[in-house]
Every structure is written in structure tokens, then in C-alpha cells.
XYZ file of C-alpha atoms in Angstrom:
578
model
C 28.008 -19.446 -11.778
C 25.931 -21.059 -14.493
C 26.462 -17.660 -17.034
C 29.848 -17.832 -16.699
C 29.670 -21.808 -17.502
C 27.625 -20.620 -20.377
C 29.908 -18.083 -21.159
C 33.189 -20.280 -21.167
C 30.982 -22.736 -23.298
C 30.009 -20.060 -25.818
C 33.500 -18.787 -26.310
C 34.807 -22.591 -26.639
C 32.567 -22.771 -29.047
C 32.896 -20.107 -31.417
C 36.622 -21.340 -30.895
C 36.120 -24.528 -32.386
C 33.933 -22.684 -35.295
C 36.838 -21.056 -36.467
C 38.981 -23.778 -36.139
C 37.694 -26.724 -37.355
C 38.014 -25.703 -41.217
C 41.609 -25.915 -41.385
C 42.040 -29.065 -39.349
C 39.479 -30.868 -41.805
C 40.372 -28.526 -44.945
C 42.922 -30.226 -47.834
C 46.016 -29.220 -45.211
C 44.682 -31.555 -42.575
C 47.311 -34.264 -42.692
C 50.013 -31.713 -42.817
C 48.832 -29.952 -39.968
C 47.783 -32.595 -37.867
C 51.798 -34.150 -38.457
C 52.974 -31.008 -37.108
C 50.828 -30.616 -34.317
C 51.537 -34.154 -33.498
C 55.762 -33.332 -33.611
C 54.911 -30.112 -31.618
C 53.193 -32.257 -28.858
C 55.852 -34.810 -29.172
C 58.392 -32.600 -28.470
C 56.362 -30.666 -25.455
C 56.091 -34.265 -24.021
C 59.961 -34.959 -24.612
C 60.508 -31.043 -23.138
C 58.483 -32.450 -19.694
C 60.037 -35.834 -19.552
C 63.572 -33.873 -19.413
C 62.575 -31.546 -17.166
C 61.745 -34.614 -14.897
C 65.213 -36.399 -15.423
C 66.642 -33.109 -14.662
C 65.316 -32.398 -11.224
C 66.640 -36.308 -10.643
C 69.568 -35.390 -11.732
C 69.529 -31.789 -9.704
C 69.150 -34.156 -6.582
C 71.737 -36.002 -7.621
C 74.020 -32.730 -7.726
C 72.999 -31.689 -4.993
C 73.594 -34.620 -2.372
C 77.099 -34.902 -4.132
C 77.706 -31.875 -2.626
C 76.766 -32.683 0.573
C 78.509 -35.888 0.705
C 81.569 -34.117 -0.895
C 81.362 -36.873 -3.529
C 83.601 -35.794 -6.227
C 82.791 -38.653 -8.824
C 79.313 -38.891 -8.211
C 79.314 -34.280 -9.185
C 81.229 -35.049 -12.329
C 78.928 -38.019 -13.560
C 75.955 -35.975 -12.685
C 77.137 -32.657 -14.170
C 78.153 -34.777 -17.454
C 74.774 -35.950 -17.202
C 72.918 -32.350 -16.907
C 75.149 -31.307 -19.870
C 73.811 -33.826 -22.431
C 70.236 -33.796 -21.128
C 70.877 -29.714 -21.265
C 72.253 -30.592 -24.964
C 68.836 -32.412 -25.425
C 66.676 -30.242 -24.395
C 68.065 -27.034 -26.245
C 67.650 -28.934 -29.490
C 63.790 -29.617 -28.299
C 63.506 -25.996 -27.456
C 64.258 -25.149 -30.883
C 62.798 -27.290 -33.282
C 59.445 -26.618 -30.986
C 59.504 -23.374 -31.772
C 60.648 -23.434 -35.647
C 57.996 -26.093 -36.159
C 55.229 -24.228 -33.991
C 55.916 -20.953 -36.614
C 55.843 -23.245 -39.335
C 52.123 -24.616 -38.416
C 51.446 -20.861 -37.280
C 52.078 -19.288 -40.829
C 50.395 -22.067 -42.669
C 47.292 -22.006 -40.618
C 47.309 -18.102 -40.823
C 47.647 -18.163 -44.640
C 44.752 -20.880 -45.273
C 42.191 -18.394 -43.021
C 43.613 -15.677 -44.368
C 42.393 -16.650 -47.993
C 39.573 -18.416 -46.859
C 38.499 -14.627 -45.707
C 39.605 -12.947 -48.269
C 37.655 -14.833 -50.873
C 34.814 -14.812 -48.632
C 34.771 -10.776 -48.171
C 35.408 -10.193 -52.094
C 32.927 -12.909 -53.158
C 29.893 -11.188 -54.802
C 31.121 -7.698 -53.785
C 30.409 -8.669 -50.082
C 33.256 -5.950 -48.717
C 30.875 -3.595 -50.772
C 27.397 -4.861 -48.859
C 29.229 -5.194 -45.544
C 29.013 -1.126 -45.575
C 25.284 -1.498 -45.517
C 25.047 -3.336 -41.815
C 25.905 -2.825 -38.733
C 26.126 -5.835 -36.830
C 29.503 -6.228 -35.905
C 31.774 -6.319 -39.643
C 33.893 -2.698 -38.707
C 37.412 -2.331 -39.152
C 37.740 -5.564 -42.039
C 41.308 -4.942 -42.324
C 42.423 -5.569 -38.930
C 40.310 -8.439 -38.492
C 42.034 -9.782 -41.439
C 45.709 -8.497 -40.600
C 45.976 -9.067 -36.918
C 42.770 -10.558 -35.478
C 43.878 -14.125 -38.000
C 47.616 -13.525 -36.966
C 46.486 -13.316 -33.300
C 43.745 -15.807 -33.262
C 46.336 -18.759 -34.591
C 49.103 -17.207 -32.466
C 47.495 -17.328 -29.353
C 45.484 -20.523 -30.186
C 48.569 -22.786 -30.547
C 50.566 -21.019 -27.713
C 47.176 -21.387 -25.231
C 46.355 -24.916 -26.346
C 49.607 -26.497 -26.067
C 50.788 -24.658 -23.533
C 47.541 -25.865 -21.027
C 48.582 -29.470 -22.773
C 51.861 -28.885 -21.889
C 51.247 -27.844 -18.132
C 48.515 -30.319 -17.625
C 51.311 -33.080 -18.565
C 53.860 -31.874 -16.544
C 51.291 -31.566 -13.624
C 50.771 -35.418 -13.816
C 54.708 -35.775 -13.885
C 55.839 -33.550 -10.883
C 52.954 -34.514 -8.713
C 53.655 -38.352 -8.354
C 57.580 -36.933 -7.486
C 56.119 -34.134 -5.380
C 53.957 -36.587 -4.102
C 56.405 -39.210 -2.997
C 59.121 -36.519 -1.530
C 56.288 -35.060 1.021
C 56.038 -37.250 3.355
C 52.701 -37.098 5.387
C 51.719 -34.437 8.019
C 49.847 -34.407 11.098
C 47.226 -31.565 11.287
C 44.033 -31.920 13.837
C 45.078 -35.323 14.717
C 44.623 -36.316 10.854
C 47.841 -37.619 8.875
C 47.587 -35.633 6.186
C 49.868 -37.327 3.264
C 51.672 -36.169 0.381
C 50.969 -32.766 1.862
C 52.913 -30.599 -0.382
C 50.911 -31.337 -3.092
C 47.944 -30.110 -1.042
C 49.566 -27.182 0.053
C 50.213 -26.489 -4.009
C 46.840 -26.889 -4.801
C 45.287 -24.291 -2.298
C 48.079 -21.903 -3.085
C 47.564 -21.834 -6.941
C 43.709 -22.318 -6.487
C 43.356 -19.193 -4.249
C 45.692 -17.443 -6.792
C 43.890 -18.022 -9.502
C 40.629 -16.908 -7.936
C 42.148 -13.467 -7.003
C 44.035 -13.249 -10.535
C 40.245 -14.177 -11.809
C 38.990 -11.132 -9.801
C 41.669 -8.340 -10.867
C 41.815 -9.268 -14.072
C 38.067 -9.403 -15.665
C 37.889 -6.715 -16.912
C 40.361 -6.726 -19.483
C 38.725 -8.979 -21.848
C 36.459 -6.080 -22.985
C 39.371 -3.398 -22.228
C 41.327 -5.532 -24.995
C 38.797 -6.189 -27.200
C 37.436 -2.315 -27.486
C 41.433 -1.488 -27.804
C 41.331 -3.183 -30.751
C 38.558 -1.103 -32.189
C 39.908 2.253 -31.073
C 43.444 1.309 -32.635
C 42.098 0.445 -36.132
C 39.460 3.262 -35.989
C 42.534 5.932 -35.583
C 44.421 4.148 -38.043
C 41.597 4.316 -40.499
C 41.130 8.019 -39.929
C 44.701 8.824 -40.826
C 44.367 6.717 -44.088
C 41.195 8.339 -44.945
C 43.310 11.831 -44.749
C 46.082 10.504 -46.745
C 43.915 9.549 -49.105
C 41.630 12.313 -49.679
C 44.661 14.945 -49.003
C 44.310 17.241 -51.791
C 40.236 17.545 -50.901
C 41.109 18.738 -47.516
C 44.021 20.565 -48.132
C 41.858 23.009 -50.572
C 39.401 23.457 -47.821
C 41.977 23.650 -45.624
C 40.232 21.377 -43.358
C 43.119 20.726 -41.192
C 41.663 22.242 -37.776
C 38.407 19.831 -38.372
C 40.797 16.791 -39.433
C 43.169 17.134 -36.118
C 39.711 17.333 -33.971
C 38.898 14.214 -35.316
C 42.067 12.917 -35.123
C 42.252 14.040 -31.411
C 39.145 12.281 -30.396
C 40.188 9.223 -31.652
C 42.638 8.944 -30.482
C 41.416 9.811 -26.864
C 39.606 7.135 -27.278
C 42.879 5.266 -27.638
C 44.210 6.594 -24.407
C 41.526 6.497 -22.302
C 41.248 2.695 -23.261
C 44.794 1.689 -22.615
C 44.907 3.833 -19.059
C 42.078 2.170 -18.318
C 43.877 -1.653 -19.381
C 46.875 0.192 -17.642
C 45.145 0.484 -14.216
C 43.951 -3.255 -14.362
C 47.173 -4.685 -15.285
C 48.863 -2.418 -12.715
C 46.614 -4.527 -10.253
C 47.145 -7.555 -11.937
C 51.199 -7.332 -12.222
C 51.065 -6.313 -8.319
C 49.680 -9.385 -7.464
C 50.926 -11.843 -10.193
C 54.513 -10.508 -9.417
C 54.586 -11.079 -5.879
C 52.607 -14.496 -6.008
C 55.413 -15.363 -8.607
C 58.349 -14.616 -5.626
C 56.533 -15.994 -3.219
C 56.629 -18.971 -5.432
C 59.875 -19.047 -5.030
C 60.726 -19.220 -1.596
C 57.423 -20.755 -0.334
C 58.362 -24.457 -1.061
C 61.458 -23.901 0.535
C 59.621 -22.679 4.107
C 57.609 -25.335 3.689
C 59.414 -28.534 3.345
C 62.646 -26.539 5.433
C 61.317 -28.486 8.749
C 61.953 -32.568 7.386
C 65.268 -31.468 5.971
C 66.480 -29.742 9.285
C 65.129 -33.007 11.084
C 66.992 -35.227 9.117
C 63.926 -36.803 7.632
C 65.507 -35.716 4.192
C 68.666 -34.835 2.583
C 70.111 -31.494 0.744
C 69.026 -32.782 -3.024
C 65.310 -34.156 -1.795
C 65.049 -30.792 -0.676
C 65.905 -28.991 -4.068
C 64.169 -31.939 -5.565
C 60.954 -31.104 -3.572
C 61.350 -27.315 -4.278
C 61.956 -27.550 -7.929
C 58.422 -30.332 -8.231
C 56.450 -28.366 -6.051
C 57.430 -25.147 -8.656
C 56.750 -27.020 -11.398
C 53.559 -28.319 -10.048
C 52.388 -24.593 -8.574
C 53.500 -23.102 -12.214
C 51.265 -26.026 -13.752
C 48.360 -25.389 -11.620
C 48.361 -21.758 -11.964
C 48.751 -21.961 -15.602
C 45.541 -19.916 -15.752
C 47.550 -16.948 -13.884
C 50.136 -17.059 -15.637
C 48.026 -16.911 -19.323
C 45.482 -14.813 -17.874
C 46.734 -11.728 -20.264
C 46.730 -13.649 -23.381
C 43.408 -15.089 -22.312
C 42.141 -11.934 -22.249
C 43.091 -11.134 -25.929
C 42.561 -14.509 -26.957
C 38.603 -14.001 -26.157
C 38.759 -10.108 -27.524
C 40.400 -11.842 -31.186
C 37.735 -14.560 -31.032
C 34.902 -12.448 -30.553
C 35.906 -9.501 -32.834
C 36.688 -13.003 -35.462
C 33.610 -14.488 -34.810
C 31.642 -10.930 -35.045
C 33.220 -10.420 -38.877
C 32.177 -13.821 -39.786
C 28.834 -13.668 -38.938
C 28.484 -10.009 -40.566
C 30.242 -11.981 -43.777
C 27.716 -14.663 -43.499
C 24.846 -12.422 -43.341
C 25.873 -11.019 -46.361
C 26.373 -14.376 -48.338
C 23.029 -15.486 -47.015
C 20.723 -12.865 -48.364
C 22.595 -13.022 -52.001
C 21.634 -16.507 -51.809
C 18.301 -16.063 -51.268
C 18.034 -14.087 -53.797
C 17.061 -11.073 -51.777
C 16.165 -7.692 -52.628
C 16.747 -6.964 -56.524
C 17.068 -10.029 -58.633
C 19.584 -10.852 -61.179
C 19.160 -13.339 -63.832
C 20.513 -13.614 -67.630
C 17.847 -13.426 -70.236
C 17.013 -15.017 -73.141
C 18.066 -12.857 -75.211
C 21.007 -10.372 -76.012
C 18.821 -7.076 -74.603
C 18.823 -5.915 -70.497
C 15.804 -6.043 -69.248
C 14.759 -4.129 -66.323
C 11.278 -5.840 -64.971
C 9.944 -3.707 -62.043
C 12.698 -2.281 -60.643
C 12.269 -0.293 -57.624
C 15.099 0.892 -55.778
C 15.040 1.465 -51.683
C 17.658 3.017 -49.278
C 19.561 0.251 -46.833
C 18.451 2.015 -43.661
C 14.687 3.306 -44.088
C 13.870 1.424 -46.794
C 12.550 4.614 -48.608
C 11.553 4.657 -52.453
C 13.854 5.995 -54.623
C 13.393 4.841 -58.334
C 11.074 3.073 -60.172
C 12.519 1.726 -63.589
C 10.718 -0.633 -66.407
C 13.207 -0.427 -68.930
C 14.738 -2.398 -72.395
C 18.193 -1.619 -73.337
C 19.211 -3.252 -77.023
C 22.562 -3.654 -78.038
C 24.750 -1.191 -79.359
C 22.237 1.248 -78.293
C 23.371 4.280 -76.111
C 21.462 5.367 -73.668
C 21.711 8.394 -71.448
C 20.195 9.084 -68.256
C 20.091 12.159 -66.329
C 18.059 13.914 -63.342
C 18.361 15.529 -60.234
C 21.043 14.705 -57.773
C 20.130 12.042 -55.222
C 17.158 10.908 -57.601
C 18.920 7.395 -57.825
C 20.364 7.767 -61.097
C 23.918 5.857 -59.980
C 22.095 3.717 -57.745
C 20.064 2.237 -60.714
C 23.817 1.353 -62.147
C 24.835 -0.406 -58.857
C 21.635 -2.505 -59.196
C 22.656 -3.304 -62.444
C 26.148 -4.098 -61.367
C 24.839 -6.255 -58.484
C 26.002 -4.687 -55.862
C 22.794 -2.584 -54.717
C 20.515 -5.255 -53.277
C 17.744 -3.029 -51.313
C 14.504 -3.226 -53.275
C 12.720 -5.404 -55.282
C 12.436 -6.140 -59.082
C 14.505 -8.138 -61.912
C 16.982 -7.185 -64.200
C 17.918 -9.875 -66.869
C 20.872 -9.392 -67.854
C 21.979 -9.804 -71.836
C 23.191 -13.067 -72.358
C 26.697 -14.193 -72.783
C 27.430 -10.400 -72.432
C 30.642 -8.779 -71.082
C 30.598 -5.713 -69.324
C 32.428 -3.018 -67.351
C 31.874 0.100 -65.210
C 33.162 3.191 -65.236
C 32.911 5.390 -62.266
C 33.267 8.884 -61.120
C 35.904 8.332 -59.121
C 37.997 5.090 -61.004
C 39.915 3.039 -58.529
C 43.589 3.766 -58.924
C 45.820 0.858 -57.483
C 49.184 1.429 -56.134
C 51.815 -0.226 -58.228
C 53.403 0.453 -61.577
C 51.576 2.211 -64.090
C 51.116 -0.272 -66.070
C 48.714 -2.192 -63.933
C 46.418 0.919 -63.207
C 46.059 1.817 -66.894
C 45.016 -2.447 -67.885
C 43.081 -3.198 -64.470
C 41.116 -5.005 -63.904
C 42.549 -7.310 -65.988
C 46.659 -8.156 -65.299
C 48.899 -6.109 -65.552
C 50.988 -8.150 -68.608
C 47.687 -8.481 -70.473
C 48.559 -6.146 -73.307
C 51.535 -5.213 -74.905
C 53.931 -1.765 -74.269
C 52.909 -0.831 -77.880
C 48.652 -1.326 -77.147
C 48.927 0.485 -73.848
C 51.465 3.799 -75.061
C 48.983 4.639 -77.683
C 45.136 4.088 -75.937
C 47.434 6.594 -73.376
C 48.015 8.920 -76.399
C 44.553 8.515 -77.833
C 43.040 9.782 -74.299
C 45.340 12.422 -74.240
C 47.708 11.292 -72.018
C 50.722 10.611 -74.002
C 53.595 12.709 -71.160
C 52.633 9.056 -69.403
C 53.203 7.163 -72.576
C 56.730 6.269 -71.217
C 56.279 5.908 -67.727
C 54.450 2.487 -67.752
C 57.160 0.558 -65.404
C 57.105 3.651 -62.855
C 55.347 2.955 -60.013
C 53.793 5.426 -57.683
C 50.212 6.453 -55.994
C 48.369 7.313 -59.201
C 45.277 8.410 -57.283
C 47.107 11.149 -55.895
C 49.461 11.904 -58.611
C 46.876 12.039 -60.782
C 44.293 14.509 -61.311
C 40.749 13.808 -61.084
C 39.782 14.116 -65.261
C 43.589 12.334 -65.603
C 42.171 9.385 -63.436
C 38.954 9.285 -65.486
C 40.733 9.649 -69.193
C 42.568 6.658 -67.567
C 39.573 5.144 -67.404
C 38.271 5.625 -70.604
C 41.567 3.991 -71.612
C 40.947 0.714 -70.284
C 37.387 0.717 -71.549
C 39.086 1.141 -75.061
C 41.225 -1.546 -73.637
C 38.724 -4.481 -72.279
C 36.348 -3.858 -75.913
C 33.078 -4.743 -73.173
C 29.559 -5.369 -74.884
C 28.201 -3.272 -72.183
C 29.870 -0.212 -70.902
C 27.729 1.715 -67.967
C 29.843 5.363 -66.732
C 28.575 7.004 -63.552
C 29.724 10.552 -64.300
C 32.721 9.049 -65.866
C 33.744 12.467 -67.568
C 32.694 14.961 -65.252
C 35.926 16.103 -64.106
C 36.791 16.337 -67.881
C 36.648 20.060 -69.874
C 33.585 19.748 -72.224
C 36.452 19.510 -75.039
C 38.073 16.512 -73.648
C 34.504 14.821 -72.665
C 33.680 15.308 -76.693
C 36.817 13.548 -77.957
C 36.448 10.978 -75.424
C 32.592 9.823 -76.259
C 33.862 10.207 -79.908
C 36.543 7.633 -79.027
C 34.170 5.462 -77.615
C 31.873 5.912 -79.993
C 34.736 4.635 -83.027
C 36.451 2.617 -81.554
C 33.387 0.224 -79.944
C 30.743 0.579 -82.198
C 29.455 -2.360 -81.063
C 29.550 -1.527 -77.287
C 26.330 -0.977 -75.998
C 26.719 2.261 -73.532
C 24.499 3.711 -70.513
C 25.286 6.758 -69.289
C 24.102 8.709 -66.103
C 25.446 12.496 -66.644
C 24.090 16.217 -66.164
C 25.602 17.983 -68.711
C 23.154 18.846 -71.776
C 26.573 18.247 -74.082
C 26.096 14.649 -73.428
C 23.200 14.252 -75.268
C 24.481 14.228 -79.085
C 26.425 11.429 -78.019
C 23.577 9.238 -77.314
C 20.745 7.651 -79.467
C 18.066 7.568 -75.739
C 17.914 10.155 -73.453
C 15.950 9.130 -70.360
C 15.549 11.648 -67.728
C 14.012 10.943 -63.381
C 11.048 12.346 -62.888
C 9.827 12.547 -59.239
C 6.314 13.426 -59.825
C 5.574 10.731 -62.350
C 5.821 8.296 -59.155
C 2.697 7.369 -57.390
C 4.113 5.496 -54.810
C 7.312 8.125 -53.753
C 10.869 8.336 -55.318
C 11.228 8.876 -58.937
C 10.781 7.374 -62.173
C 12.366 7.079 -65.501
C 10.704 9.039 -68.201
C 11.822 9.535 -72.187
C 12.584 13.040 -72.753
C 12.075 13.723 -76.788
């Protein structure tokens, strides 16, 4: 009993973590107004309901006193507090998806800038404690966390309130009972109690299991969904080697995962609709039975009666609220925890840049980079891998090269920032722009235009600029296509994609340029004219290069090659080769 206490507390409280940004962000006031007019309204909604079951009685015992004026005064009655209460209905519900969308787009870029901060949806691929799937837990788990928050929290405010309400009526329509020789009074409000407590105990008891079924559903769902992207993306790669038997394995055990999951949340809420279903009928009649004996004794009339039966349903639903919600409380704590899991990954993340952890970055004094004891580590094992005491002056060009795996990229990423696992400095030249080239550039989806001056927006340079750094990488059939919009990464081939590259280096004009391989989908032809380009058209640019191919060489003033046994201590080092 105490776990699950300290269970229930746990999960309230990683509730409350997520929450409490919004409510005391810059939105506060406008959130708090709503959720005040939502409650407001709720309240209103339960004070109707009340006049209405008066009013119901009143109906009611006009019929049985065939009371023709006293019907028509109470049905005009019903029909303006019906009137009433449709306009509550509504505005509830357009202001509750007004407070749900604003609250959904605050956390939603409150995530977003914390995952792309300092290249954290880049670091998060290094752990493993709990940060998979980040674009369902921003997409849906956000959506579903607000959704279900507001719809949980007032609905239990809502019930709770109308508990209060139908009790004292449900209260003072029961009479007393004798049982044992003990008058037992207001007794259908003790018969509501121990209906909807035993109710929820067996709900409780069917139904546990599901928090985890939901939660790993989640997981299954965007793991599948992620494989099929990862196809679509890399389509061309496994079409060649015609990997489709391998892909439709993988596929297929996926998504059995998927299956056997949701049978398994299919059995449980097979035994949880059984019960919930009948308990609901039973709900409907049993109030009825009950308070049947003081109306057929005269004790009562006809609308007491359907006034008792329609409080002691309103009082049942309120108490067994928990039934009722149990499915959505389920998801609730599978969103929360999956929320809460992401965050903490996130945080993780943010924490170690902040101490400064691993490889250190730090602008020098002057306008050289500076590599001070580098020594690069894998995430997992933390094995060497390169060792690298190194000054860079600008406008110099530099190229690296070595055996594959030797860390020659890697020493690029811990120049970027993004590779934190090691230890060392690198001072970075001061007041210094620079940009990366890749192997493989990132192509966005969108118009052509924005692919060929990313990172920087897409209206950053004129039609004239961009048509002829397309030409001058030899890519002028593109030259008019800059409003067309299309999947470039798949339209385009791989040495396309990196002269596109090229392109917006010629673009940006960085003091620093680093490429990874940048031309090695190129023909050695194309890879010539392209340094050459570079080489004109930014003599200024400072370049590092990490390549294999000997034809590099005349391109650069430094040729630095890894040598693995020149490292005492494992992993390679970087040696001058004449």
C-alpha cells in the first residue's frame, strides 16, 4: 500500500514538473483567465444540471397530478435552462481547445529549443537513458500530455463539485432505513458509495496493467514508423542492394511488436469494457430498485423518484469518476513518463555541456585554432582514438588523411562541438566564422532555393547570386528551378548534393571551412575544379580537410596524416607527412 502511495506521489509529481513552467511562464495571466472561465463554466454546467433534476421532478409530478399548467411552465422552464446549458457546453469546449493549443505550442518550443540547443538532438544519440523516439515525444506525447491534463483535471474538479451538489439532494430525498435495528439515514447515498467504491476497486484490478501496455505501445508505434522513414530515406541504397527481403524482416518484427502489444491492451480492455459496461447498466436501473419500495408506499411521489434516480446517477457517475477515466489514466501516466523520461535525457545532456565536460571549447586570443591536448574517446568504452596537438593559422589549408576509423572526422566533430567524449582544449580563432561541410550535406525538403542558401534563409541572396554559384559548381540544368520544390536528397545524386554544398560554402564566404569527405562522391575532375573554386574565390578562407585521395594534396599547403603507432597510450596520432 505504501509503494503505490509512493507511486501516485511520484507520478503527481513529475506532473507538476512539467506543468508548472507554463502556468508561471510570460502566458500565465492568459492561461490562468482561461482556466478560470473553463472552471466557471464547469461550475455553471453543475449548477444547471441541479436546477434541471428540480425541474425533472417538477415534470414529472405534473404528470401524475395531470397538471396541465404546472407541464407547460416546467417544460418552458427545461427549454431555456436546456438553451443555457448548450451555450455552456460550447464555449467550454472552444475555450478548453483554445488553452489546449496555447499550452501545447509554449512546450512545444520550449522543447524544441531545448533539443536543438548546443546540438543536444546530436548528443542525445550517445545515451541511453530513456531520450528514444524524440519526435513522438514532441508530436504526440506534448499534444497528449496537455490533452489529457486539462480533460483529467477538470473533469475530477468537475465531478468532485457535482458530488457535493447531488449528495445534499440525494441526501435529503432518502429518507432513513432500518437495518440491524440501526436507522440508517440518507441511505442512498451510502448505498452509492459502496457501489462505486467496490467498482472502482475491481476496475483498479482489471485494468493495471495497461499503464505499461500503453506506454510500451507508444514505443513500438514510433519505432515502426521510424523504420519506414529510415527506408524512404535511404531508398536508392537499398534498392541497389536490393535489400528488400532484409528491410520487410525488419519491418515484420516491428511491427509484431506492434501487434503483440495492442492484443495484449486488447485482452485487458476486453476485461475492462466487460465489467465497466455492465456496471454502467446496472447504473441505470439500480437506483430505481432501490428507492422503488418508498415510492410504492406512498412515502414519495413519481418526480422524487426520478429526482432520486437522476442524484443518485449523478452522484454514482461522480464517485466512480476514477472508472470511468481509468483508460485515459492509463495513457495519461504512459505520456508523463515517456515526457518526463525525454526531459531528463535532455537535461543530462545540457548538464554535462555546462560543466564543461569532456573536450573543452574556448576562443583564443588570437586569430589561429589551437588544439591543446586533444584526445579523442568513443561514447560507449571510452577507448582512445586520436591524439592531436595542433596550430592551424589562417588562410592556411590543411589536409588530413589516414586510415578509416582512425578518427579523422571525429577530430572535426570535436572541433564543431558536437563530439564531447575525451579530454583536451581547442581554442577556437577569435571572432571567426565558420562552416562544415559533410559527406553526406543535409538536404531539406522545400524549394530549392532554401537547400542551395541553408543554413542561412532562404531569401538571403538574390535569384541572380544563387543561378550562377549553381553554374559555377556545375549545376547550371538547376539554375532555373530555384522556386521548385521537391526532396532534393533523393532527387539528387550524391556528388550533386555535395557540389550543392560547395555552393553554399561559396555562398556563406566562412573564415573557416572544415569538409569531411566533402567531394568524395565527386569524379577527380569535378573535385579539381571545385578546390580550385574554393581556392579563388575564398582566398582568405582558412580550409581543413579530412580526405583519402592522394589528388587532394596539391590543393593544400599541410598535409597531416594518423599514425597509429606513433601513440603510446592506444589510438592514433597526427603526424606531418613531407
Amino acid at each position: 500500500m505504501l509503494d503505490r502511495l509512493s507511486a501516485v506521489r511520484a507520478f503527481l509529481s513529475d506532473v507538476w514538473r512539467l506543468t508548472r513552467p507554463y502556468w508561471s511562464s510570460e502566458e500565465r495571466w492568459a492561461a490562468r483567465g482561461l482556466l478560470a472561465a473553463i472552471v466557471a463554466l464547469n461550475l455553471g454546467a453543475v449548477a444547471i444540471e441541479v436546477w434541471l433534476t428540480k425541474v425533472n421532478s417538477t415534470i414529472f409530478n405534473a404528470l401524475e397530478e395531470k397538471d396541465q399548467s404546472a407541464f407547460v411552465d416546467a417544460l418552458l422552464m427545461f427549454g431555456g435552462l436546456a438553451l443555457v446549458f448548450i451555450a455552456v457546453a460550447v464555449y467550454r469546449l472552444y475555450l478548453n481547445q483554445m488553452l489546449q493549443i496555447r499550452w501545447r505550442r509554449w512546450l512545444t518550443e520550449r522543447y524544441l529549443g531545448d533539443w536543438l540547443e548546443n546540438q543536444t538532438f546530436y548528443r542525445l544519440n550517445f545515451t541511453s537513458n530513456g531520450a528514444d523516439n524524440p519526435d513522438q515525444r514532441i508530436a504526440e506525447d506534448l499534444r497528449g500530455f496537455v490533452q489529457l491534463t486539462l480533460s483529467l483535471s477538470l473533469g475530477f474538479l468537475t465531478n468532485i463539485v457535482s458530488l457535493v451538489s447531488f449528495l445534499a439532494i440525494l441526501w435529503g430525498l432518502s429518507g432513513g432505513v432500518s437495518l440491524f435495528g440501526l436507522e440508517i439515514p440518507g441511505y442512498m447515498v451510502w448505498v452509492a458509495l459502496v457501489y462505486a467504491i467496490g467498482g472502482t476497486w475491481i476496475t483498479h484490478r482489471i485494468g493495471k496493467p495497461l499503464a505499461k501496455l500503453n506506454f510500451d505501445q507508444q514505443k513500438y508505434e514510433a519505432d515502426f514508423r521510424f523504420a519506414l522513414v529510415r527506408l524512404r530515406e535511404n531508398a536508392e541504397s537499398v534498392a541497389l542492394q536490393r535489400g528488400e527481403p532484409q528491410e520487410a524482416r525488419r519491418f515484420a518484427d516491428r511491427f509484431g511488436q506492434v501487434v503483440s502489444n495492442w492484443w495484449a491492451i486488447m485482452r485487458t480492455q476486453k476485461r475492462l469494457v466487460w465489467f465497466t459496461a455492465g456496471y454502467g447498466q446496472v447504473a441505470i436501473i439500480f437506483p430505481l430498485l432501490v428507492a422503488a419500495p418508498r415510492y410504492f408506499s406512498g412515502a414519495i411521489p413519481l418526480g422524487a423518484l426520478m429526482q432520486t434516480s437522476q442524484a443518485f446517477g449523478q452522484v454514482q457517475g461522480a464517485l466512480s469518476w476514477f472508472i470511468d477515466a481509468y483508460t485515459s489514466l492509463a495513457d495519461w501516466h504512459a505520456t508523463t513518463s515517456r515526457l518526463v523520461g525525454f526531459h531528463h535525457a535532455v537535461e543530462a545532456v545540457r548538464a554535462a555541456n555546462s560543466r564543461h565536460a569532456g573536450i573543452e571549447r574556448v576562443e583564443g586570443a588570437d586569430a589561429s585554432l589551437h588544439l591543446d591536448g586533444v584526445a579523442l574517446a568513443l561514447p560507449v568504452s571510452g577507448a582512445p582514438l586520436l591524439r592531436a596537438d595542433l596550430v592551424v593559422a589562417p588562410g592556411e589549408r590543411l589536409l588530413i588523411s589516414g586510415a578509416s576509423g582512425s578518427g579523422k572526422s571525429t577530430l572535426l566533430r570535436a572541433i564543431a562541438g558536437i563530439w564531447p567524449f575525451g579530454k583536451g582544449r581547442v581554442r577556437l580563432p577569435a571572432d571567426a566564422s565558420s562552416m562544415t561541410l559533410p559527406q553526406k550535406p543535409y538536404m531539406p525538403i522545400g524549394s530549392l532555393r532554401a537547400a542551395v542558401a541553408y543554413p542561412a534563409n532562404a531569401d538571403a541572396f538574390d535569384d541572380a547570386t544563387l543561378r550562377a554559384v549553381l553554374v559555377d559548381v556545375g549545376m547550371a540544368a538547376f539554375a532555373d528551378q530555384l522556386d521548385e520544390e521537391d526532396h532534393w536528397s533523393q532527387r539528387l545524386s550524391g556528388g550533386e548534393q555535395q557540389r550543392l554544398a560547395v555552393a553554399r560554402a561559396l555562398l556563406q564566404k566562412p573564415d573557416w571551412l572544415y569538409l569531411d569527405e566533402a567531394t568524395s562522391a565527386c569524379d577527380p575532375e569535378t573535385e579539381d575544379r571545385l578546390y580550385g573554386l574554393l581556392r579563388d574565390r575564398l582566398p582568405a578562407t582558412a580550409i581543413v580537410s579530412v580526405g583519402h585521395r592522394t589528388s587532394l594534396i596539391p590543393h593544400h599547403t599541410r598535409h597531416l596524416a594518423v599514425r597509429r603507432d606513433d601513440a603510446p597510450n592506444g589510438g592514433g596520432a597526427l603526424v606531418s607527412v613531407p
